[in-house]
Coordinates of C-alpha atoms in Angstrom, one line a residue:
M1 CA -207.1 8.8 133.4
K2 CA -204.2 9.7 131.2
T3 CA -202.2 6.4 131.8
I4 CA -205.2 4.5 131.1
R5 CA -205.6 5.9 127.6
L6 CA -202.0 5.7 126.7
I7 CA -201.6 1.9 127.9
T8 CA -205.1 1.4 125.6
T9 CA -203.7 3.1 123.0
S10 CA -200.6 1.2 123.2
I11 CA -202.4 -2.0 123.0
I12 CA -204.3 -1.1 120.2
L13 CA -201.3 0.0 118.4
L14 CA -199.3 -3.1 119.3
F15 CA -202.4 -5.4 117.9
A16 CA -202.1 -3.3 114.7
L17 CA -198.4 -3.5 114.0
Q18 CA -198.8 -7.3 114.5
S19 CA -201.9 -7.5 112.2
M20 CA -200.2 -5.7 109.7
A21 CA -196.9 -7.8 109.6
F22 CA -199.2 -11.1 109.4
A23 CA -201.2 -9.6 106.7
Q24 CA -198.2 -9.0 104.2
T25 CA -197.9 -12.5 102.6
T26 CA -199.5 -15.8 103.3
N27 CA -198.6 -19.1 101.6
V28 CA -201.6 -20.4 99.5
T29 CA -200.1 -23.6 99.0
E30 CA -200.2 -24.4 102.5
T31 CA -203.8 -23.5 102.7
F32 CA -204.5 -26.1 99.6
K33 CA -202.3 -28.8 101.4
K34 CA -204.2 -28.3 104.6
H35 CA -207.4 -28.5 102.5
F36 CA -206.1 -31.7 100.6
N37 CA -204.9 -33.4 103.6
E38 CA -208.4 -33.3 105.1
T39 CA -209.4 -34.9 101.8
V40 CA -207.4 -37.6 101.7
Q41 CA -208.2 -38.5 105.1
Q42 CA -212.2 -38.4 104.4
V43 CA -211.1 -40.5 101.5
H44 CA -209.3 -43.2 103.7
Q45 CA -212.4 -43.2 106.4
S46 CA -215.3 -43.7 103.4
E47 CA -216.0 -47.1 102.6
S48 CA -217.7 -46.4 99.2
A49 CA -215.8 -46.2 96.1
D50 CA -218.7 -43.8 94.5
D51 CA -218.3 -41.5 97.7
K52 CA -214.6 -41.4 97.6
R53 CA -214.8 -40.3 94.0
V54 CA -217.0 -37.9 95.0
I55 CA -214.7 -36.4 97.9
L56 CA -212.0 -36.3 95.5
N57 CA -214.0 -34.6 92.4
E58 CA -215.5 -31.9 94.9
S59 CA -212.0 -31.1 96.7
F60 CA -210.5 -30.8 93.4
S61 CA -213.1 -28.4 92.1
K62 CA -213.0 -26.5 95.2
I63 CA -209.4 -25.9 94.7
L64 CA -209.8 -25.1 91.1
T65 CA -212.6 -22.7 92.0
A66 CA -210.1 -20.7 94.6
I67 CA -207.4 -20.5 92.0
D68 CA -209.6 -18.8 89.4
R69 CA -210.7 -16.7 92.3
I70 CA -207.3 -15.9 93.1
D71 CA -206.2 -15.4 89.5
S72 CA -209.1 -12.5 89.2
V73 CA -208.8 -11.1 92.6
A74 CA -205.3 -10.8 93.7
D75 CA -202.2 -8.9 92.8
L76 CA -199.8 -11.2 91.3
S77 CA -196.1 -10.7 90.0
E78 CA -196.1 -12.4 86.3
D79 CA -194.2 -14.9 88.0
E80 CA -196.7 -16.1 90.4
I81 CA -199.4 -15.8 87.9
A82 CA -197.5 -18.5 85.9
Q83 CA -197.0 -20.4 88.8
L84 CA -200.5 -20.5 89.9
H85 CA -201.8 -21.8 86.5
S86 CA -199.1 -24.4 86.5
Y87 CA -200.6 -25.2 89.6
K88 CA -204.1 -25.5 88.2
L89 CA -202.8 -27.7 85.3
G90 CA -201.7 -30.0 87.5
I91 CA -204.7 -29.9 89.5
V92 CA -206.8 -30.4 86.4
E93 CA -204.8 -33.1 85.1
K94 CA -205.4 -34.7 88.7
Q95 CA -209.0 -34.7 88.1
N96 CA -208.9 -35.9 84.7
E97 CA -207.0 -38.8 85.7
L98 CA -209.5 -39.7 88.3
N99 CA -212.3 -39.6 86.1
G100 CA -210.6 -41.2 83.0
L101 CA -210.9 -38.1 80.7
D102 CA -208.4 -36.4 78.2
G103 CA -206.3 -39.6 77.4
F104 CA -206.3 -41.0 81.0
D105 CA -207.7 -44.4 82.3
E106 CA -210.3 -43.9 85.1
I107 CA -208.9 -44.9 88.4
L108 CA -210.2 -48.0 89.6
D109 CA -212.2 -48.1 92.6
E110 CA -209.6 -50.2 94.2
D111 CA -207.0 -47.9 93.5
L112 CA -209.0 -44.6 94.9
D113 CA -207.3 -44.8 98.2
D114 CA -203.4 -44.8 96.7
F115 CA -204.5 -41.9 94.3
S116 CA -205.7 -39.8 97.0
D117 CA -202.5 -40.2 98.6
Y118 CA -200.5 -39.9 95.2
S119 CA -202.6 -36.5 94.3
Q120 CA -201.5 -35.4 98.1
Q121 CA -198.1 -35.9 97.4
F122 CA -198.5 -33.8 94.2
I123 CA -200.1 -31.3 96.4
E124 CA -197.4 -31.6 99.1
Q125 CA -194.2 -31.4 96.5
A126 CA -195.4 -28.6 94.4
N127 CA -192.7 -26.2 94.4
R128 CA -194.7 -23.1 94.0
T129 CA -195.0 -20.6 97.0
I130 CA -197.5 -17.7 95.9
T131 CA -198.1 -15.2 98.5
I132 CA -201.3 -13.2 98.9
G133 CA -202.8 -11.0 101.4
V134 CA -204.8 -12.3 104.2
S135 CA -208.1 -10.6 103.0
T136 CA -207.8 -12.7 99.5
L137 CA -206.7 -16.0 101.8
V138 CA -210.0 -15.3 103.9
L139 CA -212.0 -15.7 100.7
I140 CA -209.8 -18.5 99.5
L141 CA -211.0 -20.4 102.8
L142 CA -214.6 -19.5 102.5
I143 CA -214.8 -20.7 99.0
L144 CA -213.0 -24.1 99.9
L145 CA -215.5 -24.5 103.1
I146 CA -218.6 -23.3 101.3
I147 CA -218.3 -24.4 97.7

């Protein structure tokens, strides 16, 4: 009986340590990259320009909502907060460019596929590494999936 208890306790301890090690940091930008990659695939599969525009707008809005939530919930350093705000500014700029706001010309319907690729490159090349806890990451994933 003692052997079974020892083995069970060891296994639970092993999983707990592994979970703690994983929970220390998670890269937010990787989550956004995966999300936007799915968005680009949806845009390329869509036939209607109106649908493409809606897909892109919704994706940008979800990312901005997640960034706002991260800013209010996560305990970030000043440098990470500055990076997060810079990232948000870039996303807002892409959304304004898509919709022809803030001095931008609206992206033409026939250019939406190229624009989605261009936006994905912006997100992929963002030189920002913002680390957060896993609980905050779960919150972000829920925001991206639900909204």
